[in-house]
């Protein structure tokens, strides 16, 4: 077995617009002998309440990721040289039956999680976070959830349906998948149905760092609040791309004015690299509403920062299949 991870295709030999359409042109799961970190797509958007199209998100983010390169200067780390990262393709689920789709996602994520150290998921709408949290909690116990989003996603039902893209964290909290002492929303903004939404949200275990807080107090203060809340708990990061202002991410289902810039979001993620990140997702990219790949490019860079951070966690744990490469920065 090779002791050197297999990285992305060489852009000096194969043009970026040619070859297999994997995330960042990384190898496929079936093309490498062992994998530490897998990226997987879930093309599902049956749970949306407004604009559809996030089922095409994984394909769009992959296409937008072709310019990513191995060395991340902001984190001073070459994640793809330190651990084996591969694209596991897409999880195929029933688009006509949400309950069955949720079971399929949980089972597939649990199976993949048994074969790799960490999983980064490309959505798909935010419904998928619910079964993903079920799978990750089976492996790590209840996890702290750091949820970047314009919205709370802790509502109860839509049209009397309990599982939608606006309810995943309520269901996860009720079923014990998340740590109610260490979970948080970041970047929330915009109108709510009533003040009761916030009271419900707090009862379900969430604290909030709003977009307004970040504007008033800045990134360092926001990071300090996040880090104090989470501590050393196992951490799952869920990023709804609509946490960004529509100027930076127009291609999403429920856009809200007054959001973060892509630079602010990337800086926040880079401030979390020493935390115990056990899984992550990037969701709600709807390509039909995108322009010049603005949303896809933002989402691919968010995924890149998360992958780099999780690669560092794997190296710190000493569980990589390529320990001789772990020190390469």
Tab-separated table of N, CA, C and O in Angstrom, residues 169-281:
chain	number	residue	atom	x	y	z
A	169	UNK	N	-33.083	20.637	13.090
A	169	UNK	CA	-32.404	20.732	14.375
A	169	UNK	C	-33.376	20.583	15.540
A	169	UNK	O	-32.965	20.200	16.639
A	170	UNK	N	-34.651	20.856	15.316
A	170	UNK	CA	-35.650	20.539	16.336
A	170	UNK	C	-35.755	19.028	16.510
A	170	UNK	O	-35.706	18.515	17.631
A	171	UNK	N	-35.878	18.312	15.385
A	171	UNK	CA	-35.977	16.857	15.462
A	171	UNK	C	-34.707	16.258	16.074
A	171	UNK	O	-34.771	15.345	16.896
A	172	UNK	N	-33.547	16.772	15.671
A	172	UNK	CA	-32.283	16.238	16.200
A	172	UNK	C	-32.162	16.488	17.693
A	172	UNK	O	-31.680	15.636	18.444
A	173	UNK	N	-32.621	17.662	18.145
A	173	UNK	CA	-32.579	17.970	19.577
A	173	UNK	C	-33.530	17.066	20.350
A	173	UNK	O	-33.174	16.505	21.391
A	174	UNK	N	-34.762	16.907	19.828
A	174	UNK	CA	-35.750	16.075	20.510
A	174	UNK	C	-35.293	14.621	20.623
A	174	UNK	O	-35.623	13.944	21.607
A	175	UNK	N	-34.534	14.152	19.652
A	175	UNK	CA	-34.135	12.747	19.635
A	175	UNK	C	-32.756	12.512	20.247
A	175	UNK	O	-32.232	11.398	20.191
A	176	UNK	N	-32.169	13.562	20.811
A	176	UNK	CA	-30.935	13.385	21.564
A	176	UNK	C	-29.671	13.299	20.744
A	176	UNK	O	-28.640	12.831	21.242
A	177	UNK	N	-29.707	13.768	19.497
A	177	UNK	CA	-28.522	13.686	18.647
A	177	UNK	C	-27.544	14.823	18.910
A	177	UNK	O	-26.360	14.704	18.609
A	178	UNK	N	-28.037	15.931	19.444
A	178	UNK	CA	-27.157	17.082	19.670
A	178	UNK	C	-27.026	17.388	21.159
A	178	UNK	O	-27.891	17.049	21.973
A	179	UNK	N	-25.927	18.041	21.494
A	179	UNK	CA	-25.628	18.441	22.865
A	179	UNK	C	-26.294	19.793	23.122
A	179	UNK	O	-25.905	20.801	22.549
A	180	UNK	N	-27.297	19.798	23.988
A	180	UNK	CA	-28.058	21.022	24.231
A	180	UNK	C	-27.283	22.062	25.030
A	180	UNK	O	-27.731	23.204	25.163
A	181	UNK	N	-26.141	21.684	25.570
A	181	UNK	CA	-25.333	22.641	26.346
A	181	UNK	C	-24.279	23.335	25.490
A	181	UNK	O	-23.587	24.223	25.973
A	182	UNK	N	-24.143	22.915	24.223
A	182	UNK	CA	-22.984	23.391	23.454
A	182	UNK	C	-23.304	23.674	21.988
A	182	UNK	O	-22.407	23.659	21.159
A	183	UNK	N	-24.571	23.936	21.657
A	183	UNK	CA	-24.938	24.156	20.258
A	183	UNK	C	-25.271	25.620	20.013
A	183	UNK	O	-25.703	26.337	20.919
A	184	UNK	N	-25.106	26.041	18.762
A	184	UNK	CA	-25.206	27.469	18.474
A	184	UNK	C	-25.532	27.727	17.014
A	184	UNK	O	-25.084	27.007	16.127
A	185	UNK	N	-26.332	28.776	16.772
A	185	UNK	CA	-26.548	29.304	15.428
A	185	UNK	C	-25.618	30.500	15.220
A	185	UNK	O	-25.388	31.288	16.148
A	186	UNK	N	-25.139	30.653	13.988
A	186	UNK	CA	-24.326	31.814	13.637
A	186	UNK	C	-24.864	32.423	12.339
A	186	UNK	O	-25.111	31.694	11.372
A	187	UNK	N	-25.046	33.739	12.342
A	187	UNK	CA	-25.438	34.446	11.128
A	187	UNK	C	-26.925	34.582	10.919
A	187	UNK	O	-27.360	35.037	9.848
A	188	UNK	N	-27.741	34.216	11.915
A	188	UNK	CA	-29.188	34.320	11.749
A	188	UNK	C	-29.605	35.778	11.635
A	188	UNK	O	-28.966	36.687	12.168
A	189	UNK	N	-30.728	35.981	10.934
A	189	UNK	CA	-31.215	37.345	10.691
A	189	UNK	C	-32.614	37.261	10.085
A	189	UNK	O	-33.093	36.180	9.768
A	190	UNK	N	-33.216	38.403	9.918
A	190	UNK	CA	-34.486	38.478	9.215
A	190	UNK	C	-35.685	38.186	10.089
A	190	UNK	O	-35.565	37.820	11.264
A	191	UNK	N	-36.878	38.330	9.515
A	191	UNK	CA	-38.127	38.189	10.271
A	191	UNK	C	-38.380	36.759	10.737
A	191	UNK	O	-37.955	35.794	10.105
A	192	UNK	N	-39.094	36.653	11.858
A	192	UNK	CA	-39.537	35.373	12.395
A	192	UNK	C	-41.064	35.360	12.457
A	192	UNK	O	-41.711	36.386	12.242
A	193	UNK	N	-41.643	34.204	12.770
A	193	UNK	CA	-43.095	34.138	12.912
A	193	UNK	C	-43.563	34.853	14.180
A	193	UNK	O	-44.596	35.517	14.189
A	194	UNK	N	-42.772	34.710	15.259
A	194	UNK	CA	-43.073	35.412	16.510
A	194	UNK	C	-41.864	35.296	17.432
A	194	UNK	O	-40.923	34.535	17.159
A	195	UNK	N	-41.901	36.026	18.550
A	195	UNK	CA	-40.827	35.933	19.535
A	195	UNK	C	-40.745	34.530	20.130
A	195	UNK	O	-39.683	34.104	20.607
A	196	UNK	N	-41.839	33.807	20.072
A	196	UNK	CA	-41.877	32.435	20.584
A	196	UNK	C	-40.866	31.545	19.862
A	196	UNK	O	-40.368	30.578	20.443
A	197	UNK	N	-40.547	31.874	18.603
A	197	UNK	CA	-39.546	31.102	17.863
A	197	UNK	C	-38.215	31.085	18.604
A	197	UNK	O	-37.543	30.045	18.682
A	198	UNK	N	-37.832	32.235	19.150
A	198	UNK	CA	-36.560	32.337	19.869
A	198	UNK	C	-36.611	31.597	21.198
A	198	UNK	O	-35.630	30.972	21.615
A	199	UNK	N	-37.749	31.670	21.871
A	199	UNK	CA	-37.896	30.966	23.140
A	199	UNK	C	-37.840	29.455	22.922
A	199	UNK	O	-37.190	28.724	23.689
A	200	UNK	N	-38.507	28.991	21.873
A	200	UNK	CA	-38.465	27.577	21.514
A	200	UNK	C	-37.043	27.138	21.194
A	200	UNK	O	-36.589	26.070	21.611
A	201	UNK	N	-36.355	27.967	20.449
A	201	UNK	CA	-35.000	27.653	20.016
A	201	UNK	C	-34.057	27.498	21.201
A	201	UNK	O	-33.247	26.571	21.252
A	202	UNK	N	-34.173	28.399	22.156
A	202	UNK	CA	-33.334	28.316	23.357
A	202	UNK	C	-33.647	27.055	24.151
A	202	UNK	O	-32.739	26.385	24.661
A	203	UNK	N	-34.920	26.715	24.248
A	203	UNK	CA	-35.310	25.498	24.963
A	203	UNK	C	-34.730	24.251	24.304
A	203	UNK	O	-34.395	23.269	24.980
A	204	UNK	N	-34.576	24.285	22.994
A	204	UNK	CA	-34.042	23.145	22.251
A	204	UNK	C	-32.518	23.047	22.333
A	204	UNK	O	-31.924	22.104	21.805
A	205	UNK	N	-31.886	24.045	22.966
A	205	UNK	CA	-30.458	23.923	23.247
A	205	UNK	C	-29.540	24.831	22.472
A	205	UNK	O	-28.320	24.617	22.466
A	206	UNK	N	-30.089	25.876	21.828
A	206	UNK	CA	-29.249	26.724	20.986
A	206	UNK	C	-29.029	28.104	21.585
A	206	UNK	O	-29.939	28.713	22.157
A	207	UNK	N	-27.817	28.587	21.425
A	207	UNK	CA	-27.464	29.979	21.642
A	207	UNK	C	-27.280	30.608	20.264
A	207	UNK	O	-27.151	29.899	19.263
A	208	UNK	N	-27.262	31.943	20.184
A	208	UNK	CA	-27.248	32.612	18.879
A	208	UNK	C	-26.174	33.690	18.824
A	208	UNK	O	-26.038	34.515	19.733
A	209	UNK	N	-25.413	33.682	17.723
A	209	UNK	CA	-24.575	34.814	17.322
A	209	UNK	C	-25.153	35.299	15.997
A	209	UNK	O	-24.965	34.676	14.962
A	210	UNK	N	-25.905	36.368	16.045
A	210	UNK	CA	-26.623	36.845	14.865
A	210	UNK	C	-25.706	37.620	13.925
A	210	UNK	O	-24.594	38.020	14.290
A	211	UNK	N	-26.189	37.848	12.721
A	211	UNK	CA	-25.454	38.699	11.775
A	211	UNK	C	-25.262	40.088	12.343
A	211	UNK	O	-24.209	40.718	12.157
A	212	UNK	N	-26.291	40.575	13.051
A	212	UNK	CA	-26.195	41.910	13.646
A	212	UNK	C	-25.090	41.959	14.700
A	212	UNK	O	-24.341	42.948	14.801
A	213	UNK	N	-24.964	40.892	15.486
A	213	UNK	CA	-23.906	40.835	16.503
A	213	UNK	C	-22.534	40.889	15.838
A	213	UNK	O	-21.632	41.609	16.295
A	214	UNK	N	-22.366	40.136	14.770
A	214	UNK	CA	-21.075	40.108	14.084
A	214	UNK	C	-20.761	41.472	13.493
A	214	UNK	O	-19.621	41.953	13.564
A	215	UNK	N	-21.766	42.144	12.937
A	215	UNK	CA	-21.548	43.485	12.381
A	215	UNK	C	-21.131	44.468	13.473
A	215	UNK	O	-20.230	45.287	13.277
A	216	UNK	N	-21.752	44.364	14.640
A	216	UNK	CA	-21.492	45.326	15.708
A	216	UNK	C	-20.198	45.032	16.465
A	216	UNK	O	-19.444	45.944	16.807
A	217	UNK	N	-19.917	43.733	16.712
A	217	UNK	CA	-18.803	43.375	17.591
A	217	UNK	C	-17.606	42.773	16.869
A	217	UNK	O	-16.510	42.705	17.446
A	218	UNK	N	-17.802	42.284	15.646
A	218	UNK	CA	-16.684	41.774	14.868
A	218	UNK	C	-16.455	40.283	14.999
A	218	UNK	O	-17.016	39.606	15.871
A	219	UNK	N	-15.596	39.778	14.120
A	219	UNK	CA	-15.306	38.344	14.062
A	219	UNK	C	-14.637	37.823	15.337
A	219	UNK	O	-15.016	36.767	15.852
A	220	UNK	N	-13.620	38.507	15.892
A	220	UNK	CA	-12.972	37.971	17.103
A	220	UNK	C	-13.951	37.753	18.255
A	220	UNK	O	-13.886	36.736	18.953
A	221	UNK	N	-14.877	38.699	18.462
A	221	UNK	CA	-15.857	38.543	19.537
A	221	UNK	C	-16.790	37.368	19.260
A	221	UNK	O	-17.139	36.610	20.167
A	222	UNK	N	-17.186	37.211	17.998
A	222	UNK	CA	-18.049	36.091	17.636
A	222	UNK	C	-17.334	34.763	17.878
A	222	UNK	O	-17.913	33.816	18.438
A	223	UNK	N	-16.072	34.687	17.467
A	223	UNK	CA	-15.303	33.458	17.680
A	223	UNK	C	-15.142	33.153	19.163
A	223	UNK	O	-15.201	31.988	19.580
A	224	UNK	N	-14.955	34.183	19.968
A	224	UNK	CA	-14.807	33.964	21.405
A	224	UNK	C	-16.075	33.362	21.999
A	224	UNK	O	-16.011	32.402	22.797
A	225	UNK	N	-17.229	33.868	21.578
A	225	UNK	CA	-18.492	33.315	22.073
A	225	UNK	C	-18.686	31.873	21.599
A	225	UNK	O	-19.117	31.007	22.366
A	226	UNK	N	-18.354	31.597	20.349
A	226	UNK	CA	-18.490	30.241	19.803
A	226	UNK	C	-17.604	29.274	20.571
A	226	UNK	O	-18.046	28.192	20.995
A	227	UNK	N	-16.362	29.650	20.767
A	227	UNK	CA	-15.400	28.753	21.394
A	227	UNK	C	-15.753	28.500	22.861
A	227	UNK	O	-15.588	27.388	23.372
A	228	UNK	N	-16.239	29.526	23.550
A	228	UNK	CA	-16.650	29.338	24.941
A	228	UNK	C	-17.836	28.390	25.033
A	228	UNK	O	-17.925	27.576	25.960
A	229	UNK	N	-18.740	28.482	24.079
A	229	UNK	CA	-19.938	27.644	24.088
A	229	UNK	C	-19.604	26.180	23.792
A	229	UNK	O	-20.129	25.263	24.420
A	230	UNK	N	-18.723	25.947	22.828
A	230	UNK	CA	-18.459	24.587	22.345
A	230	UNK	C	-17.401	23.873	23.172
A	230	UNK	O	-17.512	22.674	23.457
A	231	UNK	N	-16.351	24.583	23.545
A	231	UNK	CA	-15.276	23.952	24.308
A	231	UNK	C	-14.629	22.824	23.521
A	231	UNK	O	-14.353	22.959	22.329
A	232	UNK	N	-14.420	21.680	24.177
A	232	UNK	CA	-13.757	20.550	23.514
A	232	UNK	C	-14.745	19.453	23.113
A	232	UNK	O	-14.352	18.316	22.862
A	233	UNK	N	-16.019	19.792	23.040
A	233	UNK	CA	-17.034	18.796	22.682
A	233	UNK	C	-16.865	18.338	21.223
A	233	UNK	O	-16.404	19.110	20.379
A	234	UNK	N	-17.250	17.106	20.894
A	234	UNK	CA	-17.305	16.710	19.489
A	234	UNK	C	-18.240	17.660	18.746
A	234	UNK	O	-19.366	17.915	19.183
A	235	UNK	N	-17.767	18.189	17.620
A	235	UNK	CA	-18.461	19.292	16.944
A	235	UNK	C	-18.861	18.926	15.526
A	235	UNK	O	-18.037	18.465	14.733
A	236	UNK	N	-20.129	19.148	15.211
A	236	UNK	CA	-20.632	19.013	13.846
A	236	UNK	C	-20.951	20.408	13.336
A	236	UNK	O	-21.692	21.160	13.983
A	237	UNK	N	-20.392	20.762	12.177
A	237	UNK	CA	-20.629	22.084	11.580
A	237	UNK	C	-21.548	21.937	10.375
A	237	UNK	O	-21.259	21.172	9.452
A	238	UNK	N	-22.648	22.681	10.402
A	238	UNK	CA	-23.610	22.657	9.301
A	238	UNK	C	-23.717	24.059	8.719
A	238	UNK	O	-24.071	25.010	9.432
A	239	UNK	N	-23.415	24.189	7.435
A	239	UNK	CA	-23.401	25.507	6.784
A	239	UNK	C	-24.481	25.563	5.711
A	239	UNK	O	-24.366	24.911	4.666
A	240	UNK	N	-25.525	26.312	5.981
A	240	UNK	CA	-26.494	26.661	4.945
A	240	UNK	C	-25.912	27.859	4.207
A	240	UNK	O	-25.618	28.888	4.821
A	241	UNK	N	-25.762	27.742	2.892
A	241	UNK	CA	-25.093	28.801	2.149
A	241	UNK	C	-25.851	30.116	2.218
A	241	UNK	O	-25.279	31.181	1.952
A	242	UNK	N	-27.138	30.087	2.647
A	242	UNK	CA	-27.863	31.352	2.760
A	242	UNK	C	-27.448	32.158	3.986
A	242	UNK	O	-27.967	33.260	4.201
A	243	UNK	N	-26.489	31.643	4.774
A	243	UNK	CA	-25.891	32.485	5.813
A	243	UNK	C	-25.174	33.669	5.178
A	243	UNK	O	-25.027	34.732	5.789
A	244	UNK	N	-24.749	33.496	3.928
A	244	UNK	CA	-24.140	34.592	3.181
A	244	UNK	C	-25.218	35.532	2.653
A	244	UNK	O	-26.340	35.119	2.350
A	245	UNK	N	-24.867	36.781	2.512
A	245	UNK	CA	-25.772	37.744	1.908
A	245	UNK	C	-26.058	37.323	0.466
A	245	UNK	O	-25.190	36.750	-0.203
A	246	UNK	N	-27.261	37.579	-0.062
A	246	UNK	CA	-27.553	37.226	-1.449
A	246	UNK	C	-26.592	37.837	-2.466
A	246	UNK	O	-26.451	37.311	-3.572
A	247	UNK	N	-25.895	38.914	-2.093
A	247	UNK	CA	-24.877	39.461	-2.991
A	247	UNK	C	-23.737	38.478	-3.198
A	247	UNK	O	-23.084	38.485	-4.245
A	248	UNK	N	-23.488	37.627	-2.209
A	248	UNK	CA	-22.406	36.650	-2.276
A	248	UNK	C	-22.903	35.249	-2.622
A	248	UNK	O	-22.115	34.416	-3.086
A	249	UNK	N	-24.190	34.990	-2.372
A	249	UNK	CA	-24.748	33.663	-2.640
A	249	UNK	C	-26.209	33.787	-3.073
A	249	UNK	O	-27.124	33.464	-2.314
A	250	UNK	N	-26.428	34.231	-4.309
A	250	UNK	CA	-27.811	34.358	-4.789
A	250	UNK	C	-28.475	33.012	-5.064
A	250	UNK	O	-29.699	32.920	-5.062
A	251	UNK	N	-27.679	31.969	-5.302
A	251	UNK	CA	-28.215	30.681	-5.708
A	251	UNK	C	-28.615	29.826	-4.539
A	251	UNK	O	-27.976	28.811	-4.230
A	252	UNK	N	-29.704	30.195	-3.888
A	252	UNK	CA	-30.192	29.442	-2.733
A	252	UNK	C	-31.698	29.576	-2.644
A	252	UNK	O	-32.294	30.452	-3.286
A	253	UNK	N	-32.316	28.731	-1.845
A	253	UNK	CA	-33.765	28.636	-1.852
A	253	UNK	C	-34.511	29.694	-1.068
A	253	UNK	O	-35.626	30.062	-1.413
A	254	UNK	N	-33.917	30.168	0.052
A	254	UNK	CA	-34.610	31.139	0.912
A	254	UNK	C	-33.655	32.279	1.284
A	254	UNK	O	-33.190	32.369	2.422
A	255	UNK	N	-33.318	33.152	0.335
A	255	UNK	CA	-32.352	34.215	0.595
A	255	UNK	C	-32.894	35.278	1.548
A	255	UNK	O	-34.088	35.569	1.555
A	256	UNK	N	-32.003	35.824	2.362
A	256	UNK	CA	-32.347	36.898	3.299
A	256	UNK	C	-31.288	37.998	3.204
A	256	UNK	O	-30.089	37.702	3.211
A	257	UNK	N	-31.717	39.238	3.123
A	257	UNK	CA	-30.786	40.360	3.062
A	257	UNK	C	-30.044	40.530	4.385
A	257	UNK	O	-30.521	40.111	5.439
A	258	UNK	N	-28.861	41.153	4.310
A	258	UNK	CA	-28.130	41.498	5.522
A	258	UNK	C	-27.229	40.409	6.061
A	258	UNK	O	-26.910	40.388	7.246
A	259	UNK	N	-26.768	39.508	5.188
A	259	UNK	CA	-25.969	38.380	5.640
A	259	UNK	C	-24.476	38.638	5.676
A	259	UNK	O	-23.983	39.736	5.397
A	260	UNK	N	-23.732	37.578	6.003
A	260	UNK	CA	-22.281	37.642	6.057
A	260	UNK	C	-21.702	37.763	4.652
A	260	UNK	O	-22.317	37.354	3.666
A	261	UNK	N	-20.509	38.292	4.559
A	261	UNK	CA	-19.750	38.205	3.320
A	261	UNK	C	-19.047	36.853	3.281
A	261	UNK	O	-18.865	36.198	4.316
A	262	UNK	N	-18.640	36.424	2.109
A	262	UNK	CA	-17.897	35.171	2.021
A	262	UNK	C	-16.592	35.267	2.800
A	262	UNK	O	-16.160	34.294	3.427
A	263	UNK	N	-15.957	36.415	2.793
A	263	UNK	CA	-14.705	36.594	3.546
A	263	UNK	C	-14.943	36.417	5.046
A	263	UNK	O	-14.146	35.780	5.740
A	264	UNK	N	-16.060	36.963	5.568
A	264	UNK	CA	-16.346	36.814	6.989
A	264	UNK	C	-16.599	35.352	7.358
A	264	UNK	O	-16.109	34.870	8.390
A	265	UNK	N	-17.351	34.645	6.517
A	265	UNK	CA	-17.629	33.244	6.809
A	265	UNK	C	-16.355	32.405	6.791
A	265	UNK	O	-16.125	31.578	7.688
A	266	UNK	N	-15.507	32.611	5.790
A	266	UNK	CA	-14.263	31.847	5.724
A	266	UNK	C	-13.378	32.142	6.927
A	266	UNK	O	-12.742	31.247	7.490
A	267	UNK	N	-13.334	33.399	7.348
A	267	UNK	CA	-12.513	33.751	8.511
A	267	UNK	C	-13.051	33.088	9.781
A	267	UNK	O	-12.272	32.621	10.635
A	268	UNK	N	-14.369	33.029	9.925
A	268	UNK	CA	-14.947	32.350	11.083
A	268	UNK	C	-14.564	30.873	11.096
A	268	UNK	O	-14.153	30.330	12.135
A	269	UNK	N	-14.658	30.221	9.950
A	269	UNK	CA	-14.321	28.795	9.883
A	269	UNK	C	-12.844	28.565	10.182
A	269	UNK	O	-12.487	27.574	10.841
A	270	UNK	N	-11.989	29.450	9.719
A	270	UNK	CA	-10.555	29.301	9.982
A	270	UNK	C	-10.220	29.483	11.454
A	270	UNK	O	-9.159	29.031	11.911
A	271	UNK	N	-11.105	30.114	12.196
A	271	UNK	CA	-10.882	30.299	13.631
A	271	UNK	C	-11.293	29.105	14.465
A	271	UNK	O	-11.203	29.147	15.693
A	272	UNK	N	-11.736	28.030	13.806
A	272	UNK	CA	-12.245	26.863	14.528
A	272	UNK	C	-11.406	25.616	14.303
A	272	UNK	O	-11.799	24.520	14.703
A	273	UNK	N	-10.248	25.761	13.677
A	273	UNK	CA	-9.503	24.587	13.217
A	273	UNK	C	-8.942	23.734	14.344
A	273	UNK	O	-8.605	22.568	14.117
A	274	UNK	N	-8.840	24.291	15.555
A	274	UNK	CA	-8.315	23.483	16.661
A	274	UNK	C	-9.427	22.803	17.456
A	274	UNK	O	-9.146	22.125	18.453
A	275	UNK	N	-10.670	22.949	17.022
A	275	UNK	CA	-11.772	22.281	17.700
A	275	UNK	C	-11.920	20.852	17.178
A	275	UNK	O	-11.393	20.494	16.126
A	276	UNK	N	-12.676	20.040	17.889
A	276	UNK	CA	-12.816	18.617	17.565
A	276	UNK	C	-13.959	18.413	16.569
A	276	UNK	O	-15.038	17.928	16.925
A	277	UNK	N	-13.716	18.775	15.317
A	277	UNK	CA	-14.747	18.693	14.282
A	277	UNK	C	-14.875	17.247	13.827
A	277	UNK	O	-13.936	16.650	13.311
A	278	UNK	N	-16.076	16.675	14.004
A	278	UNK	CA	-16.291	15.259	13.671
A	278	UNK	C	-17.081	15.073	12.379
A	278	UNK	O	-17.220	13.944	11.884
A	279	UNK	N	-17.608	16.144	11.822
A	279	UNK	CA	-18.351	16.056	10.573
A	279	UNK	C	-18.860	17.419	10.178
A	279	UNK	O	-18.877	18.354	11.000
A	280	UNK	N	-19.277	17.547	8.918
A	280	UNK	CA	-19.740	18.849	8.440
A	280	UNK	C	-20.573	18.687	7.179
A	280	UNK	O	-20.465	17.672	6.473
A	281	UNK	N	-21.392	19.688	6.911
A	281	UNK	CA	-22.116	19.724	5.652
A	281	UNK	C	-22.194	21.154	5.131
A	281	UNK	O	-22.055	22.118	5.901
